[in-house]
XYZ file of C-alpha atoms in Angstrom:
396
model
C 109.706 100.230 124.588
C 112.326 97.702 123.547
C 112.963 96.647 119.935
C 112.671 92.970 119.020
C 115.941 91.275 118.150
C 114.521 89.434 115.124
C 113.173 92.659 113.632
C 116.514 94.396 114.084
C 118.294 91.519 112.354
C 115.899 91.888 109.408
C 116.593 95.627 109.256
C 120.357 95.045 109.460
C 120.284 92.477 106.644
C 117.984 94.624 104.521
C 120.246 97.652 104.919
C 123.257 95.629 103.800
C 121.426 94.508 100.654
C 120.336 98.072 99.829
C 123.459 100.046 100.729
C 126.221 97.533 99.956
C 124.713 95.352 97.249
C 122.763 98.072 95.417
C 119.349 96.423 95.728
C 116.302 98.679 95.400
C 114.792 99.726 98.724
C 111.171 98.957 97.813
C 112.075 95.429 96.709
C 114.008 94.736 99.920
C 111.271 96.146 102.153
C 108.765 93.798 100.486
C 111.182 90.908 100.948
C 111.391 91.430 104.719
C 107.736 92.295 105.349
C 105.886 89.808 103.134
C 106.054 86.818 105.478
C 102.586 85.719 106.697
C 104.174 85.184 110.105
C 104.676 88.934 110.496
C 101.817 91.011 111.873
C 100.962 94.580 110.906
C 103.073 96.045 113.736
C 106.044 93.908 112.695
C 105.772 95.039 109.069
C 105.367 98.663 110.124
C 108.502 98.615 112.290
C 110.673 96.965 109.635
C 109.452 99.082 106.714
C 109.692 102.380 108.601
C 113.161 101.543 109.902
C 114.494 100.574 106.469
C 112.995 103.525 104.621
C 114.042 106.034 107.297
C 117.613 104.796 107.676
C 118.216 104.581 103.910
C 116.833 108.075 103.322
C 118.914 109.455 106.236
C 121.864 107.064 106.019
C 124.677 109.594 106.471
C 122.880 111.088 109.462
C 122.525 107.760 111.283
C 125.992 106.669 110.266
C 127.451 109.800 111.862
C 125.389 109.323 115.024
C 126.668 105.764 115.193
C 130.329 106.193 114.328
C 131.238 109.790 113.563
C 132.875 110.570 110.212
C 133.237 107.504 107.992
C 133.785 106.921 104.272
C 132.457 103.370 104.458
C 128.874 102.135 104.415
C 129.309 99.993 107.503
C 126.151 98.075 108.350
C 126.234 96.808 111.922
C 124.363 97.116 115.188
C 125.593 100.678 115.782
C 123.614 102.200 112.923
C 120.446 100.344 113.970
C 121.013 101.504 117.537
C 121.360 105.095 116.298
C 117.944 104.830 114.640
C 116.434 103.314 117.801
C 118.041 106.082 119.899
C 116.451 108.722 117.646
C 113.051 107.012 117.938
C 113.254 106.636 121.722
C 113.340 102.831 121.517
C 115.687 100.663 123.566
C 118.109 98.382 121.731
C 117.126 94.695 121.756
C 118.377 91.981 124.030
C 119.573 89.141 121.884
C 122.482 86.928 120.937
C 125.582 88.963 120.072
C 123.675 92.252 119.690
C 126.223 94.980 120.434
C 125.106 97.915 122.573
C 126.054 101.504 121.681
C 127.125 104.415 123.863
C 124.053 106.642 124.207
C 126.037 109.600 125.533
C 128.397 109.569 122.555
C 125.443 109.489 120.148
C 123.866 112.432 121.944
C 127.089 114.429 121.542
C 127.320 113.572 117.840
C 123.702 114.645 117.379
C 124.696 118.126 118.548
C 127.789 118.222 116.341
C 126.047 117.145 113.127
C 123.841 120.234 113.148
C 126.833 122.130 111.711
C 127.512 119.593 108.908
C 124.618 120.068 106.453
C 125.480 117.345 103.926
C 125.493 114.784 106.745
C 122.514 116.284 108.579
C 120.395 115.918 105.423
C 122.189 112.779 104.183
C 123.543 114.089 100.909
C 126.594 112.582 99.171
C 129.340 115.212 99.442
C 130.024 115.399 95.692
C 126.289 115.914 95.020
C 126.059 118.562 97.729
C 128.974 120.430 96.156
C 127.324 120.405 92.710
C 124.009 121.561 94.180
C 125.603 124.381 96.171
C 127.682 125.581 93.212
C 124.817 125.538 90.703
C 121.805 126.504 92.852
C 123.143 128.395 95.868
C 120.556 129.023 98.595
C 117.860 127.144 96.676
C 119.891 123.975 97.192
C 119.679 124.457 100.956
C 115.880 124.180 100.741
C 116.065 121.171 98.403
C 118.456 119.452 100.791
C 116.058 119.855 103.732
C 113.009 118.747 101.743
C 114.830 115.642 100.470
C 114.479 113.905 103.852
C 110.826 114.827 104.418
C 107.951 112.424 103.929
C 106.543 112.742 100.412
C 102.856 113.669 100.013
C 100.478 111.300 98.183
C 98.800 112.623 95.053
C 96.085 111.004 92.954
C 95.586 111.604 89.235
C 92.068 111.128 87.897
C 91.710 108.996 84.768
C 89.138 110.748 82.578
C 88.768 107.639 80.402
C 86.996 105.853 83.239
C 85.547 108.532 85.510
C 85.516 112.217 86.481
C 86.632 114.326 89.416
C 83.224 114.532 91.107
C 82.765 110.764 91.056
C 86.152 110.196 92.677
C 85.544 112.951 95.264
C 82.217 111.340 96.186
C 83.902 107.940 96.429
C 86.688 109.155 98.744
C 84.153 111.025 100.871
C 82.041 107.870 101.222
C 85.121 106.049 102.564
C 85.988 108.861 104.954
C 89.303 109.545 103.191
C 90.453 113.098 103.915
C 91.486 114.775 100.663
C 91.827 118.067 98.804
C 91.178 118.777 95.120
C 94.146 120.702 93.697
C 93.409 120.862 89.971
C 91.141 119.438 87.295
C 92.638 115.957 87.698
C 94.821 116.048 90.839
C 93.860 115.216 94.434
C 96.066 115.406 97.530
C 95.420 112.686 100.095
C 95.674 114.142 103.601
C 96.120 110.757 105.223
C 98.490 107.954 104.367
C 96.539 105.018 103.033
C 97.362 102.073 100.780
C 95.027 102.226 97.792
C 96.689 99.599 95.591
C 94.024 97.024 96.438
C 91.182 99.544 96.368
C 88.323 98.601 94.035
C 88.313 102.021 92.321
C 92.073 101.918 91.774
C 91.837 98.393 90.385
C 89.005 99.634 88.174
C 91.271 102.262 86.630
C 89.644 105.359 88.133
C 92.924 106.882 89.252
C 96.689 106.508 89.422
C 99.090 107.476 92.200
C 101.330 110.154 90.655
C 103.138 113.180 92.075
C 101.592 116.538 91.187
C 104.877 117.708 89.642
C 105.003 114.625 87.450
C 101.429 115.317 86.405
C 102.511 118.812 85.356
C 104.584 117.321 82.532
C 101.514 115.797 80.884
C 99.671 119.120 81.021
C 102.778 121.003 79.851
C 103.175 118.706 76.829
C 99.545 119.462 75.938
C 98.882 116.455 73.682
C 96.023 117.093 71.277
C 93.152 114.687 70.682
C 93.552 112.508 67.578
C 97.288 113.226 67.379
C 100.277 110.859 67.173
C 102.456 111.013 70.292
C 105.725 109.216 71.032
C 106.853 108.712 74.626
C 110.553 108.053 74.033
C 111.442 106.948 77.597
C 108.132 105.532 78.745
C 109.266 103.320 81.626
C 106.132 101.804 83.127
C 104.000 104.451 81.461
C 102.866 107.005 84.034
C 103.079 109.938 81.635
C 101.775 107.965 78.638
C 98.705 107.038 80.684
C 98.192 110.668 81.663
C 98.448 111.834 78.072
C 95.933 109.172 76.991
C 93.518 110.555 79.577
C 94.093 114.148 78.400
C 93.605 113.070 74.767
C 90.249 111.490 75.580
C 91.626 108.116 74.483
C 91.726 109.302 70.848
C 94.691 109.298 68.484
C 97.750 107.117 69.115
C 100.549 106.959 71.672
C 103.658 104.884 71.058
C 105.551 104.071 74.266
C 109.230 103.217 73.757
C 111.777 101.993 76.268
C 114.706 99.610 76.626
C 113.188 98.180 79.825
C 110.997 95.206 78.901
C 109.676 94.857 82.465
C 108.562 98.467 82.457
C 106.731 98.059 79.152
C 105.078 94.864 80.401
C 103.846 96.769 83.443
C 102.581 99.544 81.167
C 100.423 97.046 79.263
C 98.805 95.951 82.531
C 98.226 99.549 83.622
C 96.868 100.567 80.215
C 94.326 97.726 80.288
C 93.236 98.780 83.765
C 92.916 102.411 82.636
C 91.087 101.543 79.417
C 93.812 103.416 77.493
C 93.683 101.392 74.306
C 95.397 104.107 72.238
C 98.739 103.178 73.839
C 100.980 100.803 71.935
C 104.520 99.878 72.942
C 107.795 98.790 71.391
C 111.411 98.465 72.415
C 114.405 99.944 70.652
C 115.526 96.622 69.189
C 112.790 96.832 66.530
C 114.897 98.606 63.900
C 112.194 98.700 61.242
C 109.739 100.278 63.661
C 112.257 102.914 64.733
C 113.143 103.792 61.131
C 109.473 104.264 60.283
C 109.102 107.001 62.896
C 111.109 109.642 61.019
C 109.246 113.001 60.949
C 105.963 111.279 61.907
C 104.940 112.536 65.356
C 102.915 115.558 66.403
C 104.542 115.350 69.832
C 107.610 113.541 71.161
C 108.156 113.418 74.923
C 111.699 112.714 76.125
C 111.418 112.151 79.873
C 115.068 111.139 80.086
C 116.993 109.183 82.747
C 118.541 111.625 85.214
C 120.026 112.125 88.676
C 116.518 112.208 90.249
C 117.621 115.079 92.479
C 114.089 116.478 92.315
C 112.493 113.339 93.750
C 114.953 112.281 96.454
C 112.290 111.996 99.157
C 110.585 109.325 96.988
C 113.541 107.598 95.296
C 115.380 107.365 98.586
C 118.173 105.009 97.527
C 119.160 106.397 94.112
C 121.456 109.077 95.547
C 123.556 106.356 97.159
C 123.954 104.468 93.866
C 124.953 107.568 91.888
C 128.540 108.689 91.375
C 130.077 111.642 89.536
C 131.138 109.244 86.799
C 127.555 108.003 86.425
C 126.312 111.598 86.225
C 128.624 112.273 83.281
C 127.348 109.128 81.590
C 123.755 110.284 82.197
C 124.529 113.614 80.530
C 125.769 111.806 77.418
C 122.703 109.561 77.425
C 120.347 112.541 77.744
C 121.962 114.302 74.791
C 121.815 111.169 72.649
C 118.151 110.458 73.430
C 117.087 114.042 72.671
C 119.060 114.057 69.427
C 117.657 110.719 68.235
C 114.073 111.434 69.292
C 114.060 114.879 67.662
C 114.202 113.183 64.264
C 110.732 111.712 64.902
C 109.097 115.135 65.217
C 107.300 116.195 62.058
C 107.560 119.804 60.802
C 105.357 121.954 63.010
C 105.412 119.283 65.729
C 106.730 119.569 69.296
C 109.611 118.042 71.184
C 109.262 118.091 74.989
C 112.363 117.398 77.067
C 111.857 116.660 80.757
C 113.694 115.377 83.819
C 113.099 114.890 87.530
C 116.366 116.735 88.215
C 117.044 120.190 89.638
C 120.578 120.477 88.233
C 120.945 123.020 85.382
C 123.538 120.803 83.674
C 120.817 118.206 83.078
C 118.153 120.745 82.176
C 118.597 124.131 80.517
C 122.243 123.406 79.672
C 121.195 120.318 77.718
C 118.411 122.188 75.910
C 120.697 125.083 74.981
C 123.305 122.697 73.587
C 120.631 120.866 71.580
C 119.192 124.093 70.142
C 122.664 125.267 69.111
C 123.185 122.032 67.179
C 119.635 121.885 65.796
C 118.631 125.289 64.360
C 115.421 123.785 62.918
C 114.045 123.676 66.483
C 112.793 126.739 68.336
C 112.329 126.958 72.107
C 108.716 127.651 73.082
C 108.616 127.481 76.879
C 110.533 126.073 79.842
C 109.515 125.436 83.453
C 111.636 124.382 86.429
C 109.709 123.073 89.409
C 111.692 122.818 92.617
C 110.533 120.457 95.382
C 108.173 122.107 97.849
C 107.761 121.192 101.492
C 104.424 119.395 101.732
C 104.025 119.875 97.985
C 105.144 118.595 94.601
C 108.541 117.161 93.689
C 111.127 118.791 91.401
C 110.889 118.568 87.595
C 112.164 120.378 84.532
C 110.300 120.598 81.227
C 110.971 122.429 77.974
C 108.944 122.440 74.755
C 110.504 123.056 71.341
C 108.885 123.294 67.921
C 110.350 121.972 64.680
C 110.154 124.488 61.875
């Protein structure tokens, strides 16, 4: 099988925009696969090539060129991917051929260079090894696997049995894992599915779902989601609360909050309201008002690398230090909204202790009116959930 020159040009251009210009991988994949002139096989080749090369960039870069500190995007790295897939390089204008024998030799050599084999930035690999030891070796391997697809049932609109019957009627192979979580055993796009559009379920990793259950929001309570993003956890909590009480979703990202409004309408979650941090009067009114405050803070995303495939390439050590400061500030500010006897839940999708228990311990030292209740660290599992940290604290 020989690759098509036009497809390889699309992959080359897309890689440059992701790796050198910092564009998000999902956006770029849509850009190069949305043309009506491209058939399903064309879209499949381009999307798989882009996602696979970005996730395994250091690996393919080494196969193509050996050791390199630069994110060079040229024919060699595309040829390395094609070599790995057993596909011949294209014939086309100015398309440079690569030495297959040299790539085969580098493939043997890279087996002894773990951070390149599993495409991990060296500085990140050093932090992971120092803080997690052998556990990091497992995380590193899992980070380049294909992520499973999990479904979360929305109890506002339906129940588990109804969704199970629906999937069975469509011949979708699945497994029920908990009261509201289903694992799909086949890869299928459900975004245009009538049940999804009707708000019956959301696509959400099982580990991410664990945070909603861990927070344990009570019916008829007032909950603040301090870093709501596009609202995945707010929607889950609304489902667990039986759509009673009130959830206030806060974020600085207006696009995320706009998306949350669309998702909340679809889910029938009318207890969710939203606001951004520029509304000073609203923020001031929140002092000591909430039964539960969830701080799902921005982080390194080292627990979800097989899903957020490009974030590791945009991170730097300097950005990590800035994230640590941001995490501390968010937890400190949001803690003031917890009423006496209420709970503060701090969570991340990181596996690094410096973003997790270290942050909680520092907060508790500075805030003696809070008491630690429980903490859970989920590490990514092969064929299973992603990595998350969560800790609940009560205000006395």
